[in-house]
Amino acid sequence: MGRAKVQIKKIENTTDRQVTFSKRKNGLIKKAYELSILSDIDVALIMFSPSGRLSLFSRKKRIEDFLTRLLDLPEKEKGPIFEGDPLKITSLREAKRHEKILEKALNRVRMHKVHLQPQTAICNELLTND
């Protein structure tokens, strides 16, 4: 006799949700640890419990080092950018996924723009004073 298959969906009862998180958190950390050893890779795991409590795992490096490394990645390596034909999107789920990708890319461009604005203002001022 095997276990019954559990349907994966949000647990509505907050107490049950917290208990499930607590039980599965350690299993997830164990798997991340095993993956990091077996594959000799850097693994960082950041989780927030249903109550908002932070849980971190890193075998080799500090979490801050992972975040710094992520922020220092070239733009093309930070994540996928939608470049395809929107008419080829065939489901609502796929459309929502592409929308999130585009929103993230737009937010990165906006953040970069904020950093460029002071530099542009200084250059314009120097050009107009000449």
mmCIF file of N, CA and C in Angstrom:
data_model
loop_
_atom_site.group_PDB
_atom_site.id
_atom_site.type_symbol
_atom_site.label_atom_id
_atom_site.label_comp_id
_atom_site.label_asym_id
_atom_site.label_seq_id
_atom_site.Cartn_x
_atom_site.Cartn_y
_atom_site.Cartn_z
ATOM 1 N N MET A 1 0.831 -1.185 0.000
ATOM 2 C CA MET A 1 0.000 0.000 0.000
ATOM 3 C C MET A 1 0.876 1.249 0.000
ATOM 4 N N GLY A 2 0.588 2.150 -0.922
ATOM 5 C CA GLY A 2 1.356 3.376 -1.015
ATOM 6 C C GLY A 2 0.587 4.544 -0.433
ATOM 7 N N ARG A 3 1.226 5.675 -0.496
ATOM 8 C CA ARG A 3 0.567 6.888 0.005
ATOM 9 C C ARG A 3 -0.435 7.402 -1.012
ATOM 10 N N ALA A 4 -1.431 8.100 -0.511
ATOM 11 C CA ALA A 4 -2.399 8.737 -1.399
ATOM 12 C C ALA A 4 -1.757 9.975 -2.004
ATOM 13 N N LYS A 5 -2.051 10.241 -3.263
ATOM 14 C CA LYS A 5 -1.501 11.411 -3.939
ATOM 15 C C LYS A 5 -2.182 12.664 -3.382
ATOM 16 N N VAL A 6 -1.368 13.629 -2.992
ATOM 17 C CA VAL A 6 -1.882 14.876 -2.439
ATOM 18 C C VAL A 6 -2.030 15.884 -3.562
ATOM 19 N N GLN A 7 -3.213 16.475 -3.661
ATOM 20 C CA GLN A 7 -3.427 17.496 -4.680
ATOM 21 C C GLN A 7 -2.665 18.759 -4.277
ATOM 22 N N ILE A 8 -1.924 19.321 -5.195
ATOM 23 C CA ILE A 8 -1.135 20.516 -4.913
ATOM 24 C C ILE A 8 -1.996 21.749 -5.140
ATOM 25 N N LYS A 9 -2.348 22.382 -4.053
ATOM 26 C CA LYS A 9 -3.112 23.630 -4.091
ATOM 27 C C LYS A 9 -2.899 24.336 -2.765
ATOM 28 N N LYS A 10 -3.242 25.589 -2.704
ATOM 29 C CA LYS A 10 -3.058 26.370 -1.487
ATOM 30 C C LYS A 10 -3.908 25.790 -0.363
ATOM 31 N N ILE A 11 -3.300 25.654 0.799
ATOM 32 C CA ILE A 11 -4.016 25.190 1.984
ATOM 33 C C ILE A 11 -4.701 26.407 2.595
ATOM 34 N N GLU A 12 -5.992 26.371 2.670
ATOM 35 C CA GLU A 12 -6.758 27.534 3.121
ATOM 36 C C GLU A 12 -6.647 27.785 4.623
ATOM 37 N N ASN A 13 -6.596 26.744 5.425
ATOM 38 C CA ASN A 13 -6.502 26.884 6.875
ATOM 39 C C ASN A 13 -5.095 27.351 7.239
ATOM 40 N N THR A 14 -4.984 28.496 7.914
ATOM 41 C CA THR A 14 -3.668 29.083 8.191
ATOM 42 C C THR A 14 -2.815 28.216 9.109
ATOM 43 N N THR A 15 -3.437 27.564 10.084
ATOM 44 C CA THR A 15 -2.675 26.696 10.984
ATOM 45 C C THR A 15 -2.118 25.502 10.227
ATOM 46 N N ASP A 16 -2.956 24.864 9.413
ATOM 47 C CA ASP A 16 -2.502 23.724 8.616
ATOM 48 C C ASP A 16 -1.409 24.133 7.633
ATOM 49 N N ARG A 17 -1.551 25.338 7.062
ATOM 50 C CA ARG A 17 -0.554 25.836 6.111
ATOM 51 C C ARG A 17 0.793 26.014 6.803
ATOM 52 N N GLN A 18 0.792 26.569 8.016
ATOM 53 C CA GLN A 18 2.034 26.782 8.762
ATOM 54 C C GLN A 18 2.675 25.451 9.136
ATOM 55 N N VAL A 19 1.867 24.481 9.559
ATOM 56 C CA VAL A 19 2.388 23.159 9.924
ATOM 57 C C VAL A 19 3.015 22.486 8.702
ATOM 58 N N THR A 20 2.327 22.554 7.563
ATOM 59 C CA THR A 20 2.851 21.952 6.333
ATOM 60 C C THR A 20 4.162 22.610 5.933
ATOM 61 N N PHE A 21 4.219 23.931 6.025
ATOM 62 C CA PHE A 21 5.459 24.638 5.695
ATOM 63 C C PHE A 21 6.591 24.172 6.600
ATOM 64 N N SER A 22 6.333 24.107 7.902
ATOM 65 C CA SER A 22 7.374 23.704 8.850
ATOM 66 C C SER A 22 7.899 22.304 8.547
ATOM 67 N N LYS A 23 7.005 21.385 8.210
ATOM 68 C CA LYS A 23 7.418 20.019 7.910
ATOM 69 C C LYS A 23 8.204 19.945 6.598
ATOM 70 N N ARG A 24 7.741 20.638 5.586
ATOM 71 C CA ARG A 24 8.375 20.542 4.267
ATOM 72 C C ARG A 24 9.626 21.394 4.134
ATOM 73 N N LYS A 25 9.759 22.418 4.959
ATOM 74 C CA LYS A 25 10.925 23.305 4.891
ATOM 75 C C LYS A 25 12.213 22.518 5.091
ATOM 76 N N ASN A 26 12.256 21.686 6.103
ATOM 77 C CA ASN A 26 13.477 20.916 6.380
ATOM 78 C C ASN A 26 13.795 19.949 5.247
ATOM 79 N N GLY A 27 12.776 19.355 4.646
ATOM 80 C CA GLY A 27 13.005 18.470 3.512
ATOM 81 C C GLY A 27 13.572 19.223 2.323
ATOM 82 N N LEU A 28 13.081 20.433 2.104
ATOM 83 C CA LEU A 28 13.567 21.254 0.996
ATOM 84 C C LEU A 28 15.019 21.674 1.232
ATOM 85 N N ILE A 29 15.338 22.043 2.456
ATOM 86 C CA ILE A 29 16.715 22.414 2.785
ATOM 87 C C ILE A 29 17.635 21.213 2.599
ATOM 88 N N LYS A 30 17.180 20.027 3.011
ATOM 89 C CA LYS A 30 17.977 18.812 2.849
ATOM 90 C C LYS A 30 18.249 18.549 1.369
ATOM 91 N N LYS A 31 17.229 18.710 0.521
ATOM 92 C CA LYS A 31 17.409 18.484 -0.917
ATOM 93 C C LYS A 31 18.361 19.509 -1.517
ATOM 94 N N ALA A 32 18.264 20.763 -1.094
ATOM 95 C CA ALA A 32 19.173 21.797 -1.588
ATOM 96 C C ALA A 32 20.609 21.476 -1.188
ATOM 97 N N TYR A 33 20.783 21.014 0.041
ATOM 98 C CA TYR A 33 22.114 20.627 0.523
ATOM 99 C C TYR A 33 22.665 19.464 -0.307
ATOM 100 N N GLU A 34 21.845 18.442 -0.515
ATOM 101 C CA GLU A 34 22.275 17.286 -1.301
ATOM 102 C C GLU A 34 22.632 17.689 -2.729
ATOM 103 N N LEU A 35 21.819 18.545 -3.342
ATOM 104 C CA LEU A 35 22.091 19.010 -4.699
ATOM 105 C C LEU A 35 23.413 19.763 -4.763
ATOM 106 N N SER A 36 23.671 20.590 -3.753
ATOM 107 C CA SER A 36 24.920 21.364 -3.755
ATOM 108 C C SER A 36 26.138 20.463 -3.624
ATOM 109 N N ILE A 37 26.024 19.397 -2.857
ATOM 110 C CA ILE A 37 27.159 18.473 -2.698
ATOM 111 C C ILE A 37 27.325 17.594 -3.932
ATOM 112 N N LEU A 38 26.243 16.977 -4.381
ATOM 113 C CA LEU A 38 26.326 16.057 -5.509
ATOM 114 C C LEU A 38 26.777 16.744 -6.795
ATOM 115 N N SER A 39 26.326 17.978 -6.997
ATOM 116 C CA SER A 39 26.632 18.698 -8.233
ATOM 117 C C SER A 39 27.774 19.685 -8.075
ATOM 118 N N ASP A 40 28.262 19.863 -6.848
ATOM 119 C CA ASP A 40 29.303 20.843 -6.541
ATOM 120 C C ASP A 40 28.913 22.222 -7.083
ATOM 121 N N ILE A 41 27.729 22.663 -6.700
ATOM 122 C CA ILE A 41 27.232 23.972 -7.132
ATOM 123 C C ILE A 41 26.886 24.817 -5.915
ATOM 124 N N ASP A 42 26.785 26.107 -6.145
ATOM 125 C CA ASP A 42 26.337 27.023 -5.102
ATOM 126 C C ASP A 42 24.818 27.046 -5.127
ATOM 127 N N VAL A 43 24.211 26.831 -3.978
ATOM 128 C CA VAL A 43 22.757 26.851 -3.860
ATOM 129 C C VAL A 43 22.390 27.835 -2.765
ATOM 130 N N ALA A 44 21.449 28.703 -3.055
ATOM 131 C CA ALA A 44 20.908 29.607 -2.046
ATOM 132 C C ALA A 44 19.402 29.397 -2.005
ATOM 133 N N LEU A 45 18.876 29.333 -0.818
ATOM 134 C CA LEU A 45 17.449 29.114 -0.641
ATOM 135 C C LEU A 45 16.945 30.183 0.308
ATOM 136 N N ILE A 46 15.982 30.966 -0.151
ATOM 137 C CA ILE A 46 15.372 32.026 0.652
ATOM 138 C C ILE A 46 13.882 31.741 0.706
ATOM 139 N N MET A 47 13.351 31.610 1.914
ATOM 140 C CA MET A 47 11.928 31.295 2.077
ATOM 141 C C MET A 47 11.316 32.213 3.123
ATOM 142 N N PHE A 48 10.076 32.579 2.892
ATOM 143 C CA PHE A 48 9.298 33.292 3.883
ATOM 144 C C PHE A 48 8.124 32.407 4.266
ATOM 145 N N SER A 49 7.974 32.135 5.557
ATOM 146 C CA SER A 49 6.884 31.288 6.025
ATOM 147 C C SER A 49 5.566 32.032 5.851
ATOM 148 N N PRO A 50 4.451 31.326 5.981
ATOM 149 C CA PRO A 50 3.153 32.006 5.886
ATOM 150 C C PRO A 50 3.006 33.133 6.907
ATOM 151 N N SER A 51 3.723 33.030 8.025
ATOM 152 C CA SER A 51 3.656 34.084 9.042
ATOM 153 C C SER A 51 4.656 35.202 8.783
ATOM 154 N N GLY A 52 5.465 35.054 7.718
ATOM 155 C CA GLY A 52 6.414 36.104 7.354
ATOM 156 C C GLY A 52 7.812 35.901 7.892
ATOM 157 N N ARG A 53 8.078 34.798 8.562
ATOM 158 C CA ARG A 53 9.400 34.526 9.120
ATOM 159 C C ARG A 53 10.355 34.080 8.004
ATOM 160 N N LEU A 54 11.559 34.626 8.030
ATOM 161 C CA LEU A 54 12.572 34.361 7.016
ATOM 162 C C LEU A 54 13.365 33.103 7.352
ATOM 163 N N SER A 55 13.586 32.246 6.348
ATOM 164 C CA SER A 55 14.452 31.067 6.477
ATOM 165 C C SER A 55 15.461 31.117 5.340
ATOM 166 N N LEU A 56 16.733 30.899 5.663
ATOM 167 C CA LEU A 56 17.797 30.968 4.677
ATOM 168 C C LEU A 56 18.612 29.682 4.692
ATOM 169 N N PHE A 57 19.139 29.297 3.530
ATOM 170 C CA PHE A 57 20.083 28.194 3.446
ATOM 171 C C PHE A 57 21.138 28.532 2.409
ATOM 172 N N SER A 58 22.370 28.289 2.764
ATOM 173 C CA SER A 58 23.492 28.403 1.845
ATOM 174 C C SER A 58 24.603 27.518 2.387
ATOM 175 N N ARG A 59 25.153 26.663 1.546
ATOM 176 C CA ARG A 59 26.185 25.736 2.017
ATOM 177 C C ARG A 59 27.564 26.384 2.006
ATOM 178 N N LYS A 60 27.884 27.103 0.943
ATOM 179 C CA LYS A 60 29.248 27.614 0.782
ATOM 180 C C LYS A 60 29.388 29.103 1.090
ATOM 181 N N LYS A 61 28.427 29.883 0.662
ATOM 182 C CA LYS A 61 28.568 31.335 0.727
ATOM 183 C C LYS A 61 27.438 31.947 1.541
ATOM 184 N N ARG A 62 27.645 33.194 1.896
ATOM 185 C CA ARG A 62 26.578 33.932 2.570
ATOM 186 C C ARG A 62 25.519 34.310 1.537
ATOM 187 N N ILE A 63 24.294 34.445 1.986
ATOM 188 C CA ILE A 63 23.192 34.828 1.093
ATOM 189 C C ILE A 63 23.496 36.174 0.439
ATOM 190 N N GLU A 64 24.098 37.081 1.183
ATOM 191 C CA GLU A 64 24.440 38.398 0.631
ATOM 192 C C GLU A 64 25.385 38.268 -0.563
ATOM 193 N N ASP A 65 26.287 37.294 -0.505
ATOM 194 C CA ASP A 65 27.202 37.068 -1.627
ATOM 195 C C ASP A 65 26.453 36.595 -2.868
ATOM 196 N N PHE A 66 25.429 35.759 -2.657
ATOM 197 C CA PHE A 66 24.606 35.311 -3.782
ATOM 198 C C PHE A 66 23.861 36.485 -4.411
ATOM 199 N N LEU A 67 23.287 37.342 -3.564
ATOM 200 C CA LEU A 67 22.523 38.472 -4.096
ATOM 201 C C LEU A 67 23.429 39.437 -4.847
ATOM 202 N N THR A 68 24.608 39.673 -4.325
ATOM 203 C CA THR A 68 25.570 40.536 -5.014
ATOM 204 C C THR A 68 25.935 39.943 -6.362
ATOM 205 N N ARG A 69 26.181 38.635 -6.360
ATOM 206 C CA ARG A 69 26.523 37.945 -7.621
ATOM 207 C C ARG A 69 25.381 38.054 -8.627
ATOM 208 N N LEU A 70 24.145 37.918 -8.150
ATOM 209 C CA LEU A 70 22.977 38.037 -9.023
ATOM 210 C C LEU A 70 22.866 39.441 -9.605
ATOM 211 N N LEU A 71 23.049 40.453 -8.768
ATOM 212 C CA LEU A 71 22.942 41.834 -9.238
ATOM 213 C C LEU A 71 24.058 42.206 -10.197
ATOM 214 N N ASP A 72 25.208 41.552 -10.071
ATOM 215 C CA ASP A 72 26.345 41.846 -10.939
ATOM 216 C C ASP A 72 26.307 41.112 -12.274
ATOM 217 N N LEU A 73 25.328 40.222 -12.455
ATOM 218 C CA LEU A 73 25.230 39.496 -13.723
ATOM 219 C C LEU A 73 24.934 40.454 -14.869
ATOM 220 N N PRO A 74 25.451 40.190 -16.044
ATOM 221 C CA PRO A 74 25.073 40.995 -17.206
ATOM 222 C C PRO A 74 23.565 40.871 -17.454
ATOM 223 N N GLU A 75 22.975 41.901 -17.989
ATOM 224 C CA GLU A 75 21.516 41.925 -18.204
ATOM 225 C C GLU A 75 21.025 40.708 -18.973
ATOM 226 N N LYS A 76 21.784 40.256 -19.963
ATOM 227 C CA LYS A 76 21.322 39.146 -20.793
ATOM 228 C C LYS A 76 21.269 37.826 -20.019
ATOM 229 N N GLU A 77 21.969 37.741 -18.882
ATOM 230 C CA GLU A 77 21.978 36.508 -18.099
ATOM 231 C C GLU A 77 21.013 36.540 -16.920
ATOM 232 N N LYS A 78 20.361 37.666 -16.664
ATOM 233 C CA LYS A 78 19.488 37.788 -15.497
ATOM 234 C C LYS A 78 18.151 37.096 -15.668
ATOM 235 N N GLY A 79 17.758 36.832 -16.861
ATOM 236 C CA GLY A 79 16.482 36.165 -17.044
ATOM 237 C C GLY A 79 16.011 36.295 -18.469
ATOM 238 N N PRO A 80 15.008 35.492 -18.819
ATOM 239 C CA PRO A 80 14.524 35.516 -20.200
ATOM 240 C C PRO A 80 13.776 36.807 -20.513
ATOM 241 N N ILE A 81 13.895 37.207 -21.741
ATOM 242 C CA ILE A 81 13.140 38.375 -22.237
ATOM 243 C C ILE A 81 12.275 37.893 -23.376
ATOM 244 N N PHE A 82 11.051 38.307 -23.350
ATOM 245 C CA PHE A 82 10.120 37.893 -24.396
ATOM 246 C C PHE A 82 10.441 38.637 -25.680
ATOM 247 N N GLU A 83 10.755 37.894 -26.732
ATOM 248 C CA GLU A 83 11.053 38.493 -28.030
ATOM 249 C C GLU A 83 10.218 37.882 -29.138
ATOM 250 N N GLY A 84 9.319 36.998 -28.770
ATOM 251 C CA GLY A 84 8.551 36.275 -29.768
ATOM 252 C C GLY A 84 7.321 37.017 -30.242
ATOM 253 N N ASP A 85 6.557 36.341 -31.042
ATOM 254 C CA ASP A 85 5.327 36.862 -31.605
ATOM 255 C C ASP A 85 4.196 36.659 -30.600
ATOM 256 N N PRO A 86 3.565 37.732 -30.122
ATOM 257 C CA PRO A 86 2.495 37.573 -29.134
ATOM 258 C C PRO A 86 1.322 36.744 -29.671
ATOM 259 N N LEU A 87 1.172 36.650 -30.978
ATOM 260 C CA LEU A 87 0.072 35.865 -31.537
ATOM 261 C C LEU A 87 0.317 34.363 -31.389
ATOM 262 N N LYS A 88 1.553 33.976 -31.054
ATOM 263 C CA LYS A 88 1.864 32.561 -30.864
ATOM 264 C C LYS A 88 1.594 32.088 -29.432
ATOM 265 N N ILE A 89 1.216 33.011 -28.545
ATOM 266 C CA ILE A 89 0.847 32.637 -27.183
ATOM 267 C C ILE A 89 -0.514 31.956 -27.256
ATOM 268 N N THR A 90 -0.583 30.739 -26.729
ATOM 269 C CA THR A 90 -1.789 29.932 -26.923
ATOM 270 C C THR A 90 -2.641 29.740 -25.673
ATOM 271 N N SER A 91 -2.157 30.192 -24.500
ATOM 272 C CA SER A 91 -2.954 29.996 -23.287
ATOM 273 C C SER A 91 -2.843 31.211 -22.385
ATOM 274 N N LEU A 92 -3.815 31.340 -21.512
ATOM 275 C CA LEU A 92 -3.806 32.446 -20.552
ATOM 276 C C LEU A 92 -2.608 32.325 -19.614
ATOM 277 N N ARG A 93 -2.285 31.107 -19.222
ATOM 278 C CA ARG A 93 -1.138 30.876 -18.336
ATOM 279 C C ARG A 93 0.152 31.358 -18.992
ATOM 280 N N GLU A 94 0.329 31.011 -20.253
ATOM 281 C CA GLU A 94 1.526 31.434 -20.988
ATOM 282 C C GLU A 94 1.562 32.953 -21.142
ATOM 283 N N ALA A 95 0.408 33.560 -21.394
ATOM 284 C CA ALA A 95 0.336 35.018 -21.528
ATOM 285 C C ALA A 95 0.725 35.702 -20.221
ATOM 286 N N LYS A 96 0.251 35.168 -19.093
ATOM 287 C CA LYS A 96 0.597 35.742 -17.788
ATOM 288 C C LYS A 96 2.087 35.610 -17.509
ATOM 289 N N ARG A 97 2.680 34.466 -17.900
ATOM 290 C CA ARG A 97 4.116 34.260 -17.702
ATOM 291 C C ARG A 97 4.923 35.283 -18.504
ATOM 292 N N HIS A 98 4.541 35.483 -19.763
ATOM 293 C CA HIS A 98 5.234 36.476 -20.600
ATOM 294 C C HIS A 98 5.030 37.887 -20.055
ATOM 295 N N GLU A 99 3.853 38.165 -19.545
ATOM 296 C CA GLU A 99 3.578 39.483 -18.965
ATOM 297 C C GLU A 99 4.500 39.749 -17.773
ATOM 298 N N LYS A 100 4.696 38.751 -16.913
ATOM 299 C CA LYS A 100 5.595 38.911 -15.767
ATOM 300 C C LYS A 100 7.023 39.147 -16.218
ATOM 301 N N ILE A 101 7.456 38.411 -17.234
ATOM 302 C CA ILE A 101 8.813 38.585 -17.761
ATOM 303 C C ILE A 101 8.998 40.011 -18.277
ATOM 304 N N LEU A 102 8.014 40.495 -19.019
ATOM 305 C CA LEU A 102 8.098 41.861 -19.558
ATOM 306 C C LEU A 102 8.076 42.907 -18.451
ATOM 307 N N GLU A 103 7.257 42.676 -17.418
ATOM 308 C CA GLU A 103 7.207 43.626 -16.295
ATOM 309 C C GLU A 103 8.552 43.695 -15.585
ATOM 310 N N LYS A 104 9.190 42.541 -15.381
ATOM 311 C CA LYS A 104 10.504 42.527 -14.731
ATOM 312 C C LYS A 104 11.536 43.255 -15.582
ATOM 313 N N ALA A 105 11.509 43.012 -16.892
ATOM 314 C CA ALA A 105 12.453 43.684 -17.787
ATOM 315 C C ALA A 105 12.219 45.187 -17.780
ATOM 316 N N LEU A 106 10.959 45.596 -17.804
ATOM 317 C CA LEU A 106 10.632 47.029 -17.776
ATOM 318 C C LEU A 106 11.094 47.668 -16.474
ATOM 319 N N ASN A 107 10.920 46.982 -15.360
ATOM 320 C CA ASN A 107 11.381 47.521 -14.078
ATOM 321 C C ASN A 107 12.893 47.674 -14.041
ATOM 322 N N ARG A 108 13.629 46.725 -14.642
ATOM 323 C CA ARG A 108 15.086 46.857 -14.701
ATOM 324 C C ARG A 108 15.492 48.063 -15.547
ATOM 325 N N VAL A 109 14.796 48.268 -16.665
ATOM 326 C CA VAL A 109 15.090 49.426 -17.521
ATOM 327 C C VAL A 109 14.794 50.721 -16.770
ATOM 328 N N ARG A 110 13.684 50.758 -16.052
ATOM 329 C CA ARG A 110 13.332 51.969 -15.286
ATOM 330 C C ARG A 110 14.362 52.260 -14.204
ATOM 331 N N MET A 111 14.833 51.214 -13.507
ATOM 332 C CA MET A 111 15.849 51.419 -12.472
ATOM 333 C C MET A 111 17.143 51.939 -13.084
ATOM 334 N N HIS A 112 17.512 51.395 -14.231
ATOM 335 C CA HIS A 112 18.724 51.856 -14.914
ATOM 336 C C HIS A 112 18.555 53.303 -15.373
ATOM 337 N N LYS A 113 17.367 53.637 -15.817
ATOM 338 C CA LYS A 113 17.070 55.005 -16.264
ATOM 339 C C LYS A 113 17.253 55.996 -15.118
ATOM 340 N N VAL A 114 16.832 55.629 -13.926
ATOM 341 C CA VAL A 114 16.981 56.504 -12.754
ATOM 342 C C VAL A 114 18.451 56.799 -12.500
ATOM 343 N N HIS A 115 19.306 55.794 -12.685
ATOM 344 C CA HIS A 115 20.739 55.998 -12.481
ATOM 345 C C HIS A 115 21.357 56.839 -13.588
ATOM 346 N N LEU A 116 20.787 56.786 -14.781
ATOM 347 C CA LEU A 116 21.331 57.543 -15.908
ATOM 348 C C LEU A 116 20.905 59.009 -15.883
ATOM 349 N N GLN A 117 19.766 59.326 -15.310
ATOM 350 C CA GLN A 117 19.237 60.693 -15.355
ATOM 351 C C GLN A 117 20.185 61.726 -14.759
ATOM 352 N N PRO A 118 20.773 61.494 -13.567
ATOM 353 C CA PRO A 118 21.705 62.510 -13.051
ATOM 354 C C PRO A 118 22.911 62.701 -13.961
ATOM 355 N N GLN A 119 23.415 61.640 -14.554
ATOM 356 C CA GLN A 119 24.558 61.746 -15.459
ATOM 357 C C GLN A 119 24.184 62.547 -16.701
ATOM 358 N N THR A 120 22.993 62.301 -17.240
ATOM 359 C CA THR A 120 22.533 63.010 -18.431
ATOM 360 C C THR A 120 22.351 64.491 -18.128
ATOM 361 N N ALA A 121 21.813 64.804 -16.955
ATOM 362 C CA ALA A 121 21.606 66.213 -16.582
ATOM 363 C C ALA A 121 22.934 66.943 -16.489
ATOM 364 N N ILE A 122 23.946 66.301 -15.930
ATOM 365 C CA ILE A 122 25.270 66.919 -15.806
ATOM 366 C C ILE A 122 25.874 67.144 -17.189
ATOM 367 N N CYS A 123 25.760 66.151 -18.066
ATOM 368 C CA CYS A 123 26.294 66.287 -19.443
ATOM 369 C C CYS A 123 25.595 67.416 -20.183
ATOM 370 N N ASN A 124 24.272 67.499 -20.070
ATOM 371 C CA ASN A 124 23.522 68.563 -20.747
ATOM 372 C C ASN A 124 23.926 69.929 -20.231
ATOM 373 N N GLU A 125 24.132 70.031 -18.921
ATOM 374 C CA GLU A 125 24.532 71.299 -18.332
ATOM 375 C C GLU A 125 25.904 71.714 -18.835
ATOM 376 N N LEU A 126 26.821 70.767 -18.932
ATOM 377 C CA LEU A 126 28.160 71.068 -19.430
ATOM 378 C C LEU A 126 28.123 71.509 -20.881
ATOM 379 N N LEU A 127 27.269 70.872 -21.687
ATOM 380 C CA LEU A 127 27.156 71.227 -23.108
ATOM 381 C C LEU A 127 26.555 72.601 -23.303
ATOM 382 N N THR A 128 25.579 72.984 -22.495
ATOM 383 C CA THR A 128 24.929 74.274 -22.658
ATOM 384 C C THR A 128 25.792 75.402 -22.150
ATOM 385 N N ASN A 129 26.707 75.138 -21.235
ATOM 386 C CA ASN A 129 27.583 76.181 -20.691
ATOM 387 C C ASN A 129 28.774 76.471 -21.603
ATOM 388 N N ASP A 130 29.039 75.616 -22.578
ATOM 389 C CA ASP A 130 30.187 75.818 -23.485
ATOM 390 C C ASP A 130 29.889 76.796 -24.550
#
